[in-house]
PDB file of C-alpha atoms in Angstrom:
ATOM      1  CA  MET A  26      40.374  58.964 144.746  1.00  0.00           C
ATOM      2  CA  ASN A  27      41.541  62.155 146.456  1.00  0.00           C
ATOM      3  CA  ALA A  28      39.564  65.249 145.489  1.00  0.00           C
ATOM      4  CA  ALA A  29      42.849  66.943 144.555  1.00  0.00           C
ATOM      5  CA  TYR A  30      42.652  65.069 141.261  1.00  0.00           C
ATOM      6  CA  ASP A  31      39.065  65.989 140.415  1.00  0.00           C
ATOM      7  CA  LYS A  32      39.904  68.711 137.893  1.00  0.00           C
ATOM      8  CA  LEU A  33      42.351  66.577 135.920  1.00  0.00           C
ATOM      9  CA  CYS A  34      41.450  64.817 132.690  1.00  0.00           C
ATOM     10  CA  LYS A  35      41.349  61.123 133.508  1.00  0.00           C
ATOM     11  CA  ILE A  36      42.414  58.301 131.210  1.00  0.00           C
ATOM     12  CA  ALA A  37      41.628  54.605 131.235  1.00  0.00           C
ATOM     13  CA  LEU A  38      44.723  52.720 132.337  1.00  0.00           C
ATOM     14  CA  THR A  39      45.936  50.171 129.791  1.00  0.00           C
ATOM     15  CA  GLY A  40      48.536  48.429 131.931  1.00  0.00           C
ATOM     16  CA  ASP A  41      51.348  49.968 129.876  1.00  0.00           C
ATOM     17  CA  ARG A  42      52.416  52.523 132.451  1.00  0.00           C
ATOM     18  CA  ARG A  43      54.797  54.365 130.143  1.00  0.00           C
ATOM     19  CA  ALA A  44      52.079  54.855 127.531  1.00  0.00           C
ATOM     20  CA  ASP A  45      49.553  55.712 130.231  1.00  0.00           C
ATOM     21  CA  ILE A  46      51.768  58.459 131.663  1.00  0.00           C
ATOM     22  CA  VAL A  47      52.328  59.956 128.212  1.00  0.00           C
ATOM     23  CA  SER A  48      48.606  59.791 127.421  1.00  0.00           C
ATOM     24  CA  PHE A  49      47.737  61.398 130.767  1.00  0.00           C
ATOM     25  CA  LEU A  50      50.124  64.289 130.218  1.00  0.00           C
ATOM     26  CA  GLN A  51      48.882  64.817 126.673  1.00  0.00           C
ATOM     27  CA  ALA A  52      45.251  64.710 127.795  1.00  0.00           C
ATOM     28  CA  ASN A  53      46.043  67.452 130.301  1.00  0.00           C
ATOM     29  CA  GLY A  54      47.758  69.700 127.766  1.00  0.00           C
ATOM     30  CA  LYS A  55      51.347  68.853 128.693  1.00  0.00           C
ATOM     31  CA  GLU A  56      52.698  67.532 125.386  1.00  0.00           C
ATOM     32  CA  GLU A  57      56.178  68.986 125.894  1.00  0.00           C
ATOM     33  CA  THR A  58      56.382  67.449 129.363  1.00  0.00           C
ATOM     34  CA  ALA A  59      55.326  64.092 127.889  1.00  0.00           C
ATOM     35  CA  GLU A  60      58.198  64.317 125.399  1.00  0.00           C
ATOM     36  CA  HIS A  61      60.650  65.295 128.126  1.00  0.00           C
ATOM     37  CA  CYS A  62      59.531  62.427 130.378  1.00  0.00           C
ATOM     38  CA  ALA A  63      59.972  59.951 127.541  1.00  0.00           C
ATOM     39  CA  ARG A  64      63.496  61.266 126.887  1.00  0.00           C
ATOM     40  CA  VAL A  65      64.381  61.018 130.574  1.00  0.00           C
ATOM     41  CA  GLY A  66      62.984  57.489 130.682  1.00  0.00           C
ATOM     42  CA  GLN A  67      65.127  56.454 127.729  1.00  0.00           C
ATOM     43  CA  GLU A  68      68.206  58.167 129.149  1.00  0.00           C
ATOM     44  CA  ALA A  69      67.615  56.557 132.541  1.00  0.00           C
ATOM     45  CA  ARG A  70      67.406  53.118 130.941  1.00  0.00           C
ATOM     46  CA  ALA A  71      70.703  53.668 129.136  1.00  0.00           C
ATOM     47  CA  LEU A  72      72.419  54.985 132.270  1.00  0.00           C
ATOM     48  CA  SER A  73      71.061  52.138 134.388  1.00  0.00           C
ATOM     49  CA  ILE A  74      72.613  49.564 132.095  1.00  0.00           C
ATOM     50  CA  ARG A  75      75.910  51.403 132.296  1.00  0.00           C
ATOM     51  CA  ALA A  76      75.753  51.824 136.087  1.00  0.00           C
ATOM     52  CA  GLY A  77      74.291  48.441 137.036  1.00  0.00           C
ATOM     53  CA  ALA A  78      70.832  49.571 138.142  1.00  0.00           C
ATOM     54  CA  ASP A  79      67.546  47.990 137.080  1.00  0.00           C
ATOM     55  CA  PRO A  80      66.613  49.273 133.576  1.00  0.00           C
ATOM     56  CA  GLU A  81      62.868  48.719 133.978  1.00  0.00           C
ATOM     57  CA  GLN A  82      62.749  50.618 137.249  1.00  0.00           C
ATOM     58  CA  ALA A  83      64.916  53.397 135.858  1.00  0.00           C
ATOM     59  CA  GLU A  84      62.869  53.851 132.704  1.00  0.00           C
ATOM     60  CA  LEU A  85      59.531  53.907 134.506  1.00  0.00           C
ATOM     61  CA  ALA A  86      60.813  56.391 137.087  1.00  0.00           C
ATOM     62  CA  GLY A  87      62.036  58.591 134.244  1.00  0.00           C
ATOM     63  CA  TYR A  88      58.634  58.539 132.584  1.00  0.00           C
ATOM     64  CA  LEU A  89      56.905  59.366 135.872  1.00  0.00           C
ATOM     65  CA  HIS A  90      59.216  62.013 137.278  1.00  0.00           C
ATOM     66  CA  ASP A  91      57.477  65.171 135.990  1.00  0.00           C
ATOM     67  CA  VAL A  92      53.888  63.931 135.804  1.00  0.00           C
ATOM     68  CA  SER A  93      52.900  66.584 138.362  1.00  0.00           C
ATOM     69  CA  ALA A  94      53.477  69.276 135.725  1.00  0.00           C
ATOM     70  CA  VAL A  95      49.695  69.093 135.280  1.00  0.00           C
ATOM     71  CA  PHE A  96      49.472  71.194 138.466  1.00  0.00           C
ATOM     72  CA  PRO A  97      50.579  74.822 137.976  1.00  0.00           C
ATOM     73  CA  ASN A  98      53.022  76.261 140.508  1.00  0.00           C
ATOM     74  CA  GLU A  99      50.394  78.367 142.228  1.00  0.00           C
ATOM     75  CA  VAL A 100      48.378  75.348 143.382  1.00  0.00           C
ATOM     76  CA  ARG A 101      51.168  72.890 144.144  1.00  0.00           C
ATOM     77  CA  ILE A 102      51.447  73.647 147.844  1.00  0.00           C
ATOM     78  CA  GLU A 103      47.694  73.342 148.287  1.00  0.00           C
ATOM     79  CA  MET A 104      47.692  70.072 146.321  1.00  0.00           C
ATOM     80  CA  ALA A 105      50.585  68.694 148.354  1.00  0.00           C
ATOM     81  CA  ARG A 106      48.873  69.417 151.639  1.00  0.00           C
ATOM     82  CA  SER A 107      45.603  67.935 150.434  1.00  0.00           C
ATOM     83  CA  LEU A 108      47.511  64.743 149.603  1.00  0.00           C
ATOM     84  CA  GLY A 109      49.135  64.608 153.034  1.00  0.00           C
ATOM     85  CA  ILE A 110      52.619  65.524 151.773  1.00  0.00           C
ATOM     86  CA  GLU A 111      54.955  67.281 154.184  1.00  0.00           C
ATOM     87  CA  VAL A 112      55.699  70.789 152.907  1.00  0.00           C
ATOM     88  CA  LEU A 113      59.071  72.207 153.918  1.00  0.00           C
ATOM     89  CA  PRO A 114      59.533  75.989 154.298  1.00  0.00           C
ATOM     90  CA  GLU A 115      61.827  76.013 151.246  1.00  0.00           C
ATOM     91  CA  GLU A 116      59.125  74.314 149.188  1.00  0.00           C
ATOM     92  CA  GLU A 117      56.473  76.767 150.313  1.00  0.00           C
ATOM     93  CA  SER A 118      58.804  79.605 149.330  1.00  0.00           C
ATOM     94  CA  PHE A 119      59.562  78.076 145.919  1.00  0.00           C
ATOM     95  CA  PRO A 120      56.700  75.693 145.000  1.00  0.00           C
ATOM     96  CA  MET A 121      58.339  74.378 141.841  1.00  0.00           C
ATOM     97  CA  ILE A 122      60.537  72.131 143.962  1.00  0.00           C
ATOM     98  CA  ILE A 123      57.651  70.222 145.521  1.00  0.00           C
ATOM     99  CA  HIS A 124      56.699  68.804 142.128  1.00  0.00           C
ATOM    100  CA  GLN A 125      59.045  65.869 142.808  1.00  0.00           C
ATOM    101  CA  LYS A 126      56.992  64.856 145.855  1.00  0.00           C
ATOM    102  CA  LEU A 127      53.715  65.389 143.981  1.00  0.00           C
ATOM    103  CA  SER A 128      54.912  63.155 141.153  1.00  0.00           C
ATOM    104  CA  ARG A 129      55.617  60.391 143.640  1.00  0.00           C
ATOM    105  CA  ALA A 130      52.113  60.669 145.100  1.00  0.00           C
ATOM    106  CA  MET A 131      50.541  60.654 141.641  1.00  0.00           C
ATOM    107  CA  GLY A 132      52.529  57.560 140.718  1.00  0.00           C
ATOM    108  CA  GLU A 133      50.949  55.719 143.616  1.00  0.00           C
ATOM    109  CA  ASP A 134      47.464  57.188 143.418  1.00  0.00           C
ATOM    110  CA  LEU A 135      46.838  57.398 139.674  1.00  0.00           C
ATOM    111  CA  PHE A 136      49.181  54.874 138.074  1.00  0.00           C
ATOM    112  CA  ARG A 137      49.293  52.230 140.824  1.00  0.00           C
ATOM    113  CA  ILE A 138      53.066  52.215 141.029  1.00  0.00           C
ATOM    114  CA  HIS A 139      54.066  50.966 144.462  1.00  0.00           C
ATOM    115  CA  ASP A 140      57.714  49.980 143.989  1.00  0.00           C
ATOM    116  CA  PRO A 141      59.563  51.904 146.751  1.00  0.00           C
ATOM    117  CA  ALA A 142      62.738  52.181 144.656  1.00  0.00           C
ATOM    118  CA  ILE A 143      60.905  53.808 141.742  1.00  0.00           C
ATOM    119  CA  LEU A 144      58.959  56.143 144.014  1.00  0.00           C
ATOM    120  CA  SER A 145      62.124  57.176 145.854  1.00  0.00           C
ATOM    121  CA  ALA A 146      63.888  58.052 142.592  1.00  0.00           C
ATOM    122  CA  VAL A 147      60.927  60.139 141.461  1.00  0.00           C
ATOM    123  CA  GLU A 148      60.642  61.899 144.811  1.00  0.00           C
ATOM    124  CA  CYS A 149      64.225  63.221 144.759  1.00  0.00           C
ATOM    125  CA  HIS A 150      64.890  63.686 141.050  1.00  0.00           C
ATOM    126  CA  THR A 151      65.312  67.477 141.421  1.00  0.00           C
ATOM    127  CA  THR A 152      67.323  67.725 144.645  1.00  0.00           C
ATOM    128  CA  LEU A 153      68.660  64.215 145.237  1.00  0.00           C
ATOM    129  CA  LYS A 154      68.869  63.399 148.969  1.00  0.00           C
ATOM    130  CA  GLN A 155      71.048  61.958 151.683  1.00  0.00           C
ATOM    131  CA  GLN A 156      71.784  58.225 151.389  1.00  0.00           C
ATOM    132  CA  SER A 157      70.554  58.234 147.786  1.00  0.00           C
ATOM    133  CA  SER A 158      70.373  54.875 146.052  1.00  0.00           C
ATOM    134  CA  LEU A 159      71.982  54.002 142.743  1.00  0.00           C
ATOM    135  CA  LEU A 160      68.566  54.238 141.102  1.00  0.00           C
ATOM    136  CA  ASP A 161      67.960  57.663 142.687  1.00  0.00           C
ATOM    137  CA  GLN A 162      71.220  58.876 141.173  1.00  0.00           C
ATOM    138  CA  VAL A 163      70.512  57.347 137.761  1.00  0.00           C
ATOM    139  CA  VAL A 164      67.177  59.147 137.416  1.00  0.00           C
ATOM    140  CA  PHE A 165      68.639  62.359 138.846  1.00  0.00           C
ATOM    141  CA  VAL A 166      71.436  62.373 136.268  1.00  0.00           C
ATOM    142  CA  ALA A 167      69.164  61.312 133.413  1.00  0.00           C
ATOM    143  CA  ASP A 168      66.933  64.305 134.098  1.00  0.00           C
ATOM    144  CA  LYS A 169      69.933  66.639 133.960  1.00  0.00           C
ATOM    145  CA  ILE A 170      71.179  65.147 130.675  1.00  0.00           C
ATOM    146  CA  ALA A 171      67.734  65.250 129.044  1.00  0.00           C
ATOM    147  CA  TRP A 172      67.630  69.020 129.579  1.00  0.00           C
ATOM    148  CA  ASP A 173      64.154  70.499 129.163  1.00  0.00           C
ATOM    149  CA  GLN A 174      65.279  74.103 128.656  1.00  0.00           C
ATOM    150  CA  ALA A 175      66.609  75.934 125.598  1.00  0.00           C
ATOM    151  CA  GLY A 176      70.280  75.575 124.725  1.00  0.00           C
ATOM    152  CA  THR A 177      72.939  73.292 126.194  1.00  0.00           C
ATOM    153  CA  PRO A 178      73.231  72.974 129.972  1.00  0.00           C
ATOM    154  CA  PRO A 179      76.495  74.529 131.222  1.00  0.00           C
ATOM    155  CA  TYR A 180      77.439  71.493 133.286  1.00  0.00           C
ATOM    156  CA  LEU A 181      76.826  68.871 130.592  1.00  0.00           C
ATOM    157  CA  HIS A 182      80.388  68.336 129.317  1.00  0.00           C
ATOM    158  CA  GLU A 183      81.838  67.870 132.790  1.00  0.00           C
ATOM    159  CA  LEU A 184      78.923  65.680 133.842  1.00  0.00           C
ATOM    160  CA  LYS A 185      79.408  63.336 130.887  1.00  0.00           C
ATOM    161  CA  LEU A 186      83.132  63.111 131.567  1.00  0.00           C
ATOM    162  CA  ALA A 187      82.349  62.225 135.188  1.00  0.00           C
ATOM    163  CA  LEU A 188      80.198  59.319 134.004  1.00  0.00           C
ATOM    164  CA  ASP A 189      83.423  57.561 133.035  1.00  0.00           C
ATOM    165  CA  GLN A 190      84.137  57.360 136.769  1.00  0.00           C
ATOM    166  CA  SER A 191      80.655  56.597 138.103  1.00  0.00           C
ATOM    167  CA  ILE A 192      77.063  57.751 138.210  1.00  0.00           C
ATOM    168  CA  THR A 193      77.820  59.140 141.682  1.00  0.00           C
ATOM    169  CA  HIS A 194      80.603  61.336 140.295  1.00  0.00           C
ATOM    170  CA  ALA A 195      78.214  62.605 137.630  1.00  0.00           C
ATOM    171  CA  ALA A 196      75.503  63.385 140.199  1.00  0.00           C
ATOM    172  CA  PHE A 197      78.044  65.315 142.248  1.00  0.00           C
ATOM    173  CA  VAL A 198      79.065  67.420 139.247  1.00  0.00           C
ATOM    174  CA  TYR A 199      75.541  68.782 138.935  1.00  0.00           C
ATOM    175  CA  ILE A 200      74.971  69.237 142.661  1.00  0.00           C
ATOM    176  CA  ASP A 201      78.325  70.953 143.098  1.00  0.00           C
ATOM    177  CA  ASP A 202      77.580  73.220 140.139  1.00  0.00           C
ATOM    178  CA  LEU A 203      74.413  74.319 141.926  1.00  0.00           C
ATOM    179  CA  TRP A 204      76.243  74.653 145.202  1.00  0.00           C
ATOM    180  CA  GLN A 205      78.833  76.981 143.713  1.00  0.00           C
ATOM    181  CA  LYS A 206      75.942  79.168 142.541  1.00  0.00           C
ATOM    182  CA  LYS A 207      73.953  78.904 145.765  1.00  0.00           C
ATOM    183  CA  GLU A 208      73.888  82.655 146.322  1.00  0.00           C
ATOM    184  CA  GLN A 209      71.915  82.956 143.074  1.00  0.00           C
ATOM    185  CA  LEU A 210      69.334  80.311 143.966  1.00  0.00           C
ATOM    186  CA  ARG A 211      65.888  81.203 145.262  1.00  0.00           C
ATOM    187  CA  VAL A 212      66.217  78.586 148.003  1.00  0.00           C
ATOM    188  CA  ILE A 213      68.604  75.868 149.094  1.00  0.00           C
ATOM    189  CA  HIS A 214      66.537  72.746 149.606  1.00  0.00           C
ATOM    190  CA  PRO A 215      67.741  70.806 152.666  1.00  0.00           C
ATOM    191  CA  TRP A 216      67.800  67.561 150.682  1.00  0.00           C
ATOM    192  CA  LEU A 217      70.209  69.121 148.180  1.00  0.00           C
ATOM    193  CA  ARG A 218      72.412  70.453 150.988  1.00  0.00           C
ATOM    194  CA  GLU A 219      72.541  67.043 152.634  1.00  0.00           C
ATOM    195  CA  ALA A 220      73.218  65.272 149.331  1.00  0.00           C
ATOM    196  CA  HIS A 221      76.050  67.675 148.535  1.00  0.00           C
ATOM    197  CA  GLU A 222      77.663  67.174 151.932  1.00  0.00           C
ATOM    198  CA  GLN A 223      77.426  63.404 151.751  1.00  0.00           C
ATOM    199  CA  LEU A 224      78.655  63.025 148.170  1.00  0.00           C
ATOM    200  CA  LYS A 225      81.494  65.448 148.759  1.00  0.00           C
ATOM    201  CA  ALA A 226      82.655  63.383 151.745  1.00  0.00           C
ATOM    202  CA  GLN A 227      82.076  60.095 149.905  1.00  0.00           C
ATOM    203  CA  LEU A 228      84.129  61.178 146.896  1.00  0.00           C
ATOM    204  CA  ASN A 229      86.682  63.100 148.979  1.00  0.00           C
ATOM    205  CA  ARG A 230      86.239  66.172 146.792  1.00  0.00           C
TER     206      ARG A 230
END
């Protein structure tokens, strides 16, 4: 086990990965994150059924997506490098964003999740990415619906309307909302830029 995990509270794995992820987050003082991950998992399952993705993959990816919340922002870059994760300049400038890559690594290392589709969806749940899969988009949208901040997200009504067209239309609503506010963002992650360009061309928006 990589030494990056040494300071974390460990749990005995039961084989029920959803329960294990919740227990791990709770054991490390992240009860609110555990609740959010469960909501995203449930939302991802519902969206996957609607969109034609695999519900089991979607739900597990939703549960896993924010497991790296156990690492505070100030150590995330160090943790990523110690785990052999490529750190982009935008991530070094704004470490919150690299949590998606950390969550993927933790899924493999701590929870023995090796399904490439699940890991891909976890790895891009904040920014999406170019050539995103249906499952990537399902988990991305589920995370935006299961808002983990106070109040109602400003994009939610339009996003839910877009779901009547497709999960891709809904994903674009959120990405385009960010893009229109790009001057206010700390950084523009290259994956988000590439996803916006591709989806815009794909949907002819």
